[in-house]
Coordinates of N, CA and C in Angstrom, one line a residue:
M229 N 23.2 55.0 41.6 CA 22.6 55.0 40.3 C 22.9 53.7 39.6
L230 N 24.1 53.3 39.7 CA 24.6 52.0 39.1 C 23.8 50.8 39.6
K231 N 23.5 50.9 40.9 CA 22.8 49.8 41.5 C 21.4 49.7 41.0
V232 N 20.7 50.9 40.8 CA 19.4 50.9 40.3 C 19.3 50.4 38.9
I233 N 20.3 50.8 38.1 CA 20.4 50.3 36.7 C 20.6 48.8 36.6
C234 N 21.5 48.3 37.5 CA 21.7 46.8 37.6 C 20.5 46.1 38.0
N235 N 19.8 46.6 39.0 CA 18.5 45.9 39.4 C 17.5 46.0 38.2
Q236 N 17.4 47.1 37.6 CA 16.5 47.2 36.4 C 16.9 46.2 35.3
R237 N 18.2 46.1 35.1 CA 18.7 45.1 34.1 C 18.3 43.7 34.5
D238 N 18.5 43.4 35.8 CA 18.2 42.0 36.2 C 16.7 41.7 36.1
R239 N 15.9 42.8 36.4 CA 14.4 42.6 36.3 C 14.0 42.3 34.8
F240 N 14.6 43.1 33.9 CA 14.4 42.9 32.5 C 14.8 41.5 32.0
R241 N 16.0 41.1 32.5 CA 16.5 39.8 32.1 C 15.5 38.7 32.6
A242 N 15.1 38.8 33.9 CA 14.1 37.8 34.4 C 12.8 37.8 33.6
R243 N 12.4 39.0 33.3 CA 11.1 39.2 32.6 C 11.3 38.6 31.2
L244 N 12.5 38.8 30.6 CA 12.7 38.3 29.2 C 12.8 36.8 29.3
R245 N 13.4 36.2 30.3 CA 13.4 34.7 30.4 C 12.0 34.2 30.6
E246 N 11.2 34.8 31.4 CA 9.8 34.4 31.6 C 9.0 34.5 30.3
T247 N 9.2 35.6 29.6 CA 8.5 35.8 28.3 C 9.0 34.8 27.3
E248 N 10.3 34.5 27.2 CA 10.8 33.5 26.3 C 10.2 32.1 26.6
E249 N 10.1 31.8 27.9 CA 9.5 30.5 28.4 C 8.1 30.4 28.0
E250 N 7.3 31.5 28.1 CA 5.9 31.6 27.7 C 5.8 31.4 26.2
I251 N 6.7 32.0 25.5 CA 6.6 31.9 24.0 C 6.9 30.5 23.6
R252 N 7.9 29.8 24.2 CA 8.2 28.4 23.9 C 7.1 27.5 24.2
Q253 N 6.4 27.7 25.4 CA 5.3 26.9 25.7 C 4.1 27.1 24.8
L254 N 3.9 28.4 24.4 CA 2.8 28.7 23.4 C 3.1 28.1 22.1
K255 N 4.4 28.1 21.6 CA 4.7 27.4 20.4 C 4.5 25.9 20.4
E256 N 4.9 25.3 21.5 CA 4.6 23.9 21.7 C 3.1 23.6 21.7
K257 N 2.3 24.4 22.4 CA 0.9 24.3 22.4 C 0.3 24.5 21.0
I258 N 0.8 25.4 20.3 CA 0.3 25.7 18.9 C 0.6 24.5 18.0
G259 N 1.8 23.9 18.2 CA 2.2 22.7 17.4 C 1.3 21.5 17.7
V260 N 1.0 21.3 19.0 CA 0.1 20.2 19.4 C -1.3 20.5 18.9
L261 N -1.8 21.7 19.0 CA -3.1 22.0 18.5 C -3.2 21.9 17.0
T262 N -2.2 22.3 16.3 CA -2.2 22.2 14.8 C -2.3 20.7 14.4
V263 N -1.5 19.8 15.1 CA -1.6 18.4 14.8 C -3.0 17.9 15.1
E264 N -3.5 18.3 16.2 CA -4.9 17.8 16.5 C -5.9 18.3 15.5
L265 N -5.7 19.6 15.1 CA -6.6 20.1 14.1 C -6.6 19.4 12.8
E266 N -5.3 19.0 12.3 CA -5.2 18.3 11.1 C -5.8 16.9 11.2
K267 N -5.6 16.3 12.4 CA -6.2 14.9 12.6 C -7.8 15.1 12.6
S268 N -8.3 16.1 13.2 CA -9.7 16.3 13.3 C -10.3 16.5 11.9
K269 N -9.6 17.3 11.1 CA -10.0 17.6 9.7 C -10.1 16.2 8.9
A270 N -9.0 15.5 9.1 CA -8.9 14.2 8.3 C -10.0 13.2 8.8
D271 N -10.3 13.2 10.1 CA -11.3 12.4 10.7 C -12.7 12.9 10.2
N272 N -12.9 14.2 10.1 CA -14.2 14.7 9.6 C -14.4 14.4 8.2
V273 N -13.4 14.4 7.4 CA -13.5 14.1 5.9 C -13.8 12.6 5.8
K274 N -13.2 11.7 6.6 CA -13.5 10.3 6.6 C -14.9 10.1 7.0
L275 N -15.3 10.8 8.1 CA -16.7 10.7 8.6 C -17.7 11.1 7.5
Y276 N -17.4 12.2 6.8 CA -18.3 12.7 5.8 C -18.4 11.6 4.7
G277 N -17.3 11.0 4.4 CA -17.4 9.9 3.3 C -18.2 8.8 3.8
K278 N -18.1 8.4 5.1 CA -18.9 7.3 5.6 C -20.4 7.7 5.6
I279 N -20.7 9.0 6.0 CA -22.1 9.4 6.0 C -22.6 9.4 4.5
R280 N -21.9 9.8 3.6 CA -22.3 9.7 2.2 C -22.6 8.3 1.8
Y281 N -21.7 7.3 2.2 CA -21.9 5.9 1.9 C -23.2 5.4 2.5
V282 N -23.4 5.7 3.8 CA -24.6 5.3 4.4 C -25.8 5.9 3.8
Q283 N -25.8 7.1 3.5 CA -26.9 7.8 2.8 C -27.2 7.1 1.5
D284 N -26.2 6.9 0.7 CA -26.4 6.2 -0.6 C -26.9 4.8 -0.4
Y285 N -26.4 4.1 0.6 CA -26.8 2.8 0.8 C -28.3 2.8 1.3
N286 N -28.6 3.7 2.1 CA -30.0 3.8 2.6 C -30.9 4.1 1.4
L287 N -30.5 5.0 0.5 CA -31.3 5.4 -0.6 C -31.6 4.2 -1.5
E288 N -30.5 3.4 -1.8 CA -30.7 2.2 -2.6 C -31.5 1.2 -1.9
K289 N -31.4 1.0 -0.6 CA -32.1 0.1 0.2 C -33.6 0.4 0.2
V290 N -33.9 1.7 0.5 CA -35.3 2.2 0.6 C -36.0 2.1 -0.8
V291 N -35.3 2.5 -1.8 CA -35.9 2.5 -3.1 C -36.1 1.1 -3.6
S292 N -35.2 0.2 -3.2 CA -35.4 -1.2 -3.7 C -36.5 -1.9 -3.0
R293 N -36.9 -1.4 -1.8 CA -38.0 -2.0 -1.1 C -39.4 -1.3 -1.5
G294 N -39.3 -0.3 -2.3 CA -40.6 0.3 -2.8 C -41.0 1.5 -2.1
S295 N -40.4 1.9 -1.0 CA -40.8 3.1 -0.3 C -40.3 4.3 -0.9
K296 N -41.0 5.4 -0.9 CA -40.6 6.6 -1.5 C -39.9 7.6 -0.5
K297 N -39.7 7.1 0.7 CA -39.1 7.9 1.7 C -37.6 8.0 1.5
Y298 N -37.1 9.3 1.4 CA -35.7 9.5 1.2 C -35.0 9.7 2.5
A299 N -33.8 9.3 2.6 CA -32.9 9.5 3.8 C -32.5 10.9 3.8
E300 N -32.7 11.6 4.9 CA -32.3 13.0 5.0 C -31.1 13.1 5.9
D301 N -30.6 14.3 6.1 CA -29.5 14.5 7.0 C -29.8 13.9 8.3
I302 N -28.8 13.3 9.0 CA -29.0 12.6 10.2 C -29.4 13.6 11.3
E303 N -28.8 14.8 11.3 CA -29.1 15.7 12.4 C -30.3 16.7 12.2
G304 N -30.6 17.0 11.0 CA -31.7 18.0 10.9 C -32.3 18.1 9.5
G305 N -31.7 17.5 8.5 CA -32.3 17.6 7.2 C -31.8 18.7 6.3
I306 N -31.1 19.7 6.9 CA -30.6 20.8 6.1 C -29.1 20.7 6.1
A307 N -28.5 20.9 5.0 CA -27.0 20.9 4.8 C -26.4 22.1 5.5
S308 N -25.6 21.9 6.5 CA -25.0 23.1 7.2 C -23.7 23.5 6.5
D309 N -23.2 24.6 7.0 CA -21.9 25.2 6.4 C -20.8 24.2 6.7
V310 N -20.8 23.6 7.8 CA -19.8 22.6 8.2 C -19.8 21.4 7.2
E311 N -21.0 20.9 7.0 CA -21.1 19.8 6.1 C -20.7 20.2 4.7
S312 N -21.1 21.3 4.2 CA -20.7 21.7 2.9 C -19.1 21.9 2.8
K313 N -18.5 22.4 3.9 CA -17.1 22.6 3.9 C -16.4 21.2 3.7
Y314 N -16.9 20.2 4.5 CA -16.2 18.9 4.4 C -16.6 18.2 3.2
K315 N -17.8 18.5 2.6 CA -18.2 17.9 1.3 C -17.2 18.3 0.3
K316 N -16.8 19.6 0.3 CA -15.8 20.1 -0.7 C -14.5 19.4 -0.5
I317 N -14.0 19.3 0.7 CA -12.7 18.7 1.0 C -12.8 17.2 0.6
Y318 N -13.9 16.5 0.9 CA -14.1 15.1 0.5 C -14.1 14.9 -1.0
E319 N -14.8 15.8 -1.7 CA -14.8 15.7 -3.2 C -13.5 16.0 -3.8
D320 N -12.7 16.9 -3.2 CA -11.4 17.3 -3.7 C -10.5 16.1 -3.5
D321 N -10.7 15.3 -2.4 CA -9.8 14.1 -2.2 C -10.1 13.0 -3.2
I322 N -11.3 13.0 -3.7 CA -11.6 12.0 -4.7 C -10.8 12.3 -6.0
N323 N -9.9 11.5 -6.4 CA -9.0 11.8 -7.5 C -9.6 11.3 -8.8
P324 N -9.9 12.2 -9.7 CA -10.5 11.8 -10.9 C -9.6 11.0 -11.8
F325 N -8.3 11.3 -11.6 CA -7.3 10.6 -12.4 C -7.2 9.1 -12.0
A326 N -7.4 8.8 -10.8 CA -7.4 7.4 -10.3 C -8.6 6.7 -11.0
A327 N -9.8 7.3 -11.0 CA -11.0 6.7 -11.6 C -10.7 6.5 -13.1
F328 N -10.1 7.5 -13.8 CA -9.8 7.4 -15.2 C -8.8 6.3 -15.5
S329 N -7.8 6.2 -14.6 CA -6.8 5.1 -14.8 C -7.4 3.8 -14.6
K330 N -8.3 3.6 -13.6 CA -8.9 2.3 -13.4 C -9.8 2.0 -14.6
K331 N -10.5 2.9 -15.1 CA -11.4 2.7 -16.3 C -10.5 2.3 -17.5
E332 N -9.4 2.9 -17.7 CA -8.5 2.6 -18.8 C -8.0 1.2 -18.7
R333 N -7.6 0.8 -17.4 CA -7.0 -0.5 -17.1 C -8.0 -1.6 -17.4
D334 N -9.3 -1.3 -16.9 CA -10.4 -2.3 -17.2 C -10.6 -2.5 -18.7
Q335 N -10.6 -1.4 -19.4 CA -10.8 -1.4 -20.9 C -9.7 -2.3 -21.5
R336 N -8.5 -2.0 -21.2 CA -7.4 -2.8 -21.8 C -7.5 -4.3 -21.4
Y337 N -7.9 -4.6 -20.2 CA -8.1 -5.9 -19.7 C -9.2 -6.6 -20.6
K338 N -10.3 -5.9 -20.9 CA -11.3 -6.5 -21.7 C -10.9 -6.8 -23.1
E339 N -9.9 -6.0 -23.6 CA -9.4 -6.2 -25.0 C -8.5 -7.3 -25.1
L340 N -8.0 -7.9 -24.0 CA -7.0 -9.0 -24.0 C -7.7 -10.3 -24.5
G341 N -7.0 -11.2 -25.1 CA -7.5 -12.5 -25.4 C -7.6 -13.3 -24.2
I342 N -8.3 -14.5 -24.4 CA -8.5 -15.4 -23.2 C -7.2 -15.9 -22.6
R343 N -6.2 -16.2 -23.5 CA -5.0 -16.7 -22.9 C -4.2 -15.7 -22.2
D344 N -4.2 -14.5 -22.7 CA -3.6 -13.3 -22.0 C -4.3 -13.0 -20.7
R345 N -5.6 -13.1 -20.7 CA -6.3 -12.8 -19.4 C -6.0 -13.9 -18.4
I346 N -5.9 -15.1 -18.8 CA -5.5 -16.2 -17.8 C -4.1 -16.0 -17.3
T347 N -3.2 -15.7 -18.2 CA -1.8 -15.4 -17.8 C -1.7 -14.2 -16.9
L348 N -2.4 -13.2 -17.2 CA -2.4 -12.0 -16.3 C -3.0 -12.3 -15.0
S349 N -4.1 -12.9 -14.9 CA -4.8 -13.2 -13.7 C -3.9 -14.2 -12.8
S350 N -3.4 -15.2 -13.4 CA -2.5 -16.1 -12.6 C -1.3 -15.4 -12.2
G351 N -0.7 -14.6 -13.0 CA 0.5 -13.8 -12.6 C 0.2 -12.9 -11.4
R352 N -1.0 -12.2 -11.5 CA -1.4 -11.3 -10.4 C -1.6 -12.1 -9.1
F353 N -2.2 -13.3 -9.3 CA -2.4 -14.2 -8.1 C -1.1 -14.6 -7.5
L354 N -0.2 -15.1 -8.3 CA 1.1 -15.6 -7.8 C 1.9 -14.5 -7.2
L355 N 1.9 -13.4 -7.8 CA 2.7 -12.3 -7.3 C 2.1 -11.6 -6.1
G356 N 0.8 -11.7 -6.0 CA 0.1 -11.0 -5.0 C -0.2 -11.8 -3.7
N357 N 0.2 -13.0 -3.7 CA -0.1 -13.9 -2.6 C 1.2 -14.5 -2.1
K358 N 1.5 -14.3 -0.8 CA 2.8 -14.8 -0.2 C 2.9 -16.3 -0.3
Y359 N 1.8 -17.0 0.0 CA 1.8 -18.5 0.0 C 1.9 -19.0 -1.4
A360 N 1.3 -18.3 -2.4 CA 1.4 -18.8 -3.8 C 2.8 -18.6 -4.3
R361 N 3.4 -17.5 -3.9 CA 4.8 -17.3 -4.3 C 5.7 -18.4 -3.7
T362 N 5.5 -18.7 -2.5 CA 6.3 -19.8 -1.8 C 6.1 -21.1 -2.5
F363 N 4.8 -21.4 -2.7 CA 4.5 -22.7 -3.4 C 5.2 -22.7 -4.8
A364 N 5.1 -21.7 -5.6 CA 5.7 -21.6 -6.9 C 7.2 -21.8 -6.8
F365 N 7.8 -21.2 -5.9 CA 9.3 -21.3 -5.7 C 9.7 -22.7 -5.4
F366 N 9.1 -23.4 -4.4 CA 9.4 -24.7 -4.1 C 9.0 -25.7 -5.2
Y367 N 7.9 -25.4 -5.9 CA 7.5 -26.3 -7.0 C 8.5 -26.2 -8.1
T368 N 9.0 -25.0 -8.4 CA 10.1 -24.9 -9.5 C 11.4 -25.6 -9.1
I369 N 11.8 -25.4 -7.8 CA 13.0 -26.1 -7.3 C 12.8 -27.6 -7.4
G370 N 11.6 -28.1 -7.0 CA 11.3 -29.6 -7.1 C 11.4 -30.1 -8.5
L371 N 10.8 -29.3 -9.4 CA 10.8 -29.8 -10.8 C 12.3 -29.8 -11.4
H372 N 13.1 -28.8 -11.0 CA 14.5 -28.8 -11.5 C 15.2 -30.0 -10.9
V373 N 15.0 -30.3 -9.6 CA 15.7 -31.5 -9.0 C 15.2 -32.7 -9.7
L374 N 13.9 -32.9 -10.0 CA 13.4 -34.0 -10.7 C 14.0 -34.2 -12.1
V375 N 14.1 -33.1 -12.8 CA 14.6 -33.2 -14.2 C 16.1 -33.6 -14.1
F376 N 16.9 -32.9 -13.2 CA 18.3 -33.2 -13.1 C 18.6 -34.7 -12.7
T377 N 17.7 -35.1 -11.8 CA 17.9 -36.5 -11.3 C 17.6 -37.5 -12.4
C378 N 16.5 -37.2 -13.2 CA 16.2 -38.1 -14.3 C 17.3 -38.1 -15.4
L379 N 17.8 -36.9 -15.7 CA 18.9 -36.9 -16.7 C 20.1 -37.6 -16.2
Y380 N 20.4 -37.5 -14.9 CA 21.6 -38.2 -14.4 C 21.4 -39.7 -14.4
R381 N 20.2 -40.1 -14.0 CA 19.9 -41.6 -14.0 C 19.9 -42.1 -15.5
M382 N 19.4 -41.4 -16.4 CA 19.3 -41.8 -17.8 C 20.7 -41.9 -18.3
S383 N 21.6 -41.0 -18.0 CA 23.0 -41.0 -18.6 C 23.7 -42.2 -17.9
A384 N 23.5 -42.4 -16.6 CA 24.2 -43.5 -16.0 C 23.7 -44.9 -16.5
L385 N 22.4 -45.0 -16.7 CA 21.8 -46.2 -17.3 C 22.3 -46.4 -18.8
S386 N 22.4 -45.4 -19.5 CA 22.9 -45.4 -20.9 C 24.3 -45.9 -20.9
Y387 N 25.1 -45.4 -20.0 CA 26.5 -45.8 -19.9 C 26.7 -47.2 -19.5
L388 N 25.9 -47.7 -18.6 CA 26.0 -49.1 -18.1 C 25.4 -50.0 -19.2
S389 N 24.4 -49.6 -19.9 CA 23.8 -50.6 -20.9 C 24.7 -50.7 -22.2
N390 N 25.5 -49.7 -22.5 CA 26.3 -49.7 -23.7 C 27.6 -50.5 -23.6
G391 N 28.0 -50.7 -22.4 CA 29.3 -51.4 -22.1 C 30.4 -50.4 -22.2
P392 N 31.6 -51.0 -22.2 CA 32.8 -50.1 -22.3 C 32.9 -49.4 -23.7
E393 N 33.2 -48.2 -23.7 CA 33.3 -47.5 -24.9 C 34.7 -47.0 -25.0
E394 N 35.1 -46.8 -26.2 CA 36.5 -46.3 -26.4 C 36.4 -44.9 -27.0
F395 N 37.2 -44.1 -26.5 CA 37.3 -42.7 -27.0 C 38.7 -42.5 -27.4
L396 N 38.8 -41.7 -28.5 CA 40.1 -41.4 -29.0 C 40.6 -40.1 -28.3
V397 N 41.6 -40.2 -27.5 CA 42.2 -39.0 -26.9 C 43.6 -38.8 -27.4
G398 N 43.7 -37.7 -28.1 CA 45.0 -37.5 -28.7 C 45.3 -38.5 -29.8
E399 N 46.4 -39.3 -29.6 CA 46.7 -40.3 -30.6 C 46.4 -41.7 -30.1
K400 N 45.9 -41.9 -28.9 CA 45.7 -43.3 -28.4 C 44.2 -43.5 -28.0
N401 N 43.8 -44.7 -28.0 CA 42.4 -45.0 -27.6 C 42.4 -45.2 -26.1
V402 N 41.4 -44.7 -25.4 CA 41.3 -44.9 -24.0 C 40.0 -45.6 -23.7
D403 N 40.1 -46.7 -22.9 CA 38.9 -47.4 -22.4 C 38.3 -46.7 -21.2
L404 N 37.0 -46.4 -21.3 CA 36.4 -45.8 -20.2 C 36.0 -46.9 -19.2
P405 N 36.1 -46.6 -17.9 CA 35.8 -47.6 -16.9 C 34.4 -47.9 -16.8
R406 N 34.1 -49.1 -16.5 CA 32.7 -49.6 -16.4 C 32.3 -49.5 -15.0
G407 N 31.0 -49.3 -14.8 CA 30.4 -49.3 -13.4 C 30.4 -50.7 -12.8
P408 N 30.1 -50.9 -11.6 CA 30.1 -52.2 -10.9 C 29.1 -53.2 -11.4

């Protein structure tokens, strides 16, 4: 009887290991499929956005040429459930706060004076462009070197042109050395 129970236990253990392996494989497969599903949804939303752009572009292009033909759905002319699903996701992705923020920023920019606009535009350009930042850095360093060199030369020439000067240090006069 003990042998039968041990064999049954071993069969159950083997079956349990097989079942656990199947569960692990299924969980991995579910994970991979979930990632693929999310990527597919994101791609479909992007594709819907591109379709909307092309439809709007075609409408503007057709109307501007004088034809009254309107661009219909590419596949059949009727909005499907799939399209309406992705339309909702696409429109949910469009952030109304971003549009409002951009509108407010543009309004504040228009309210600025001409000097402030120039300053803001040049600041955006300098901070937004790598080469402009590099140029501004080396230009500033060059100006500082130029100014320090000019000040040093002017002080040296001033010293040489005035001749020896005497300074009172403590209780005695000190003659400063002259250059060659």
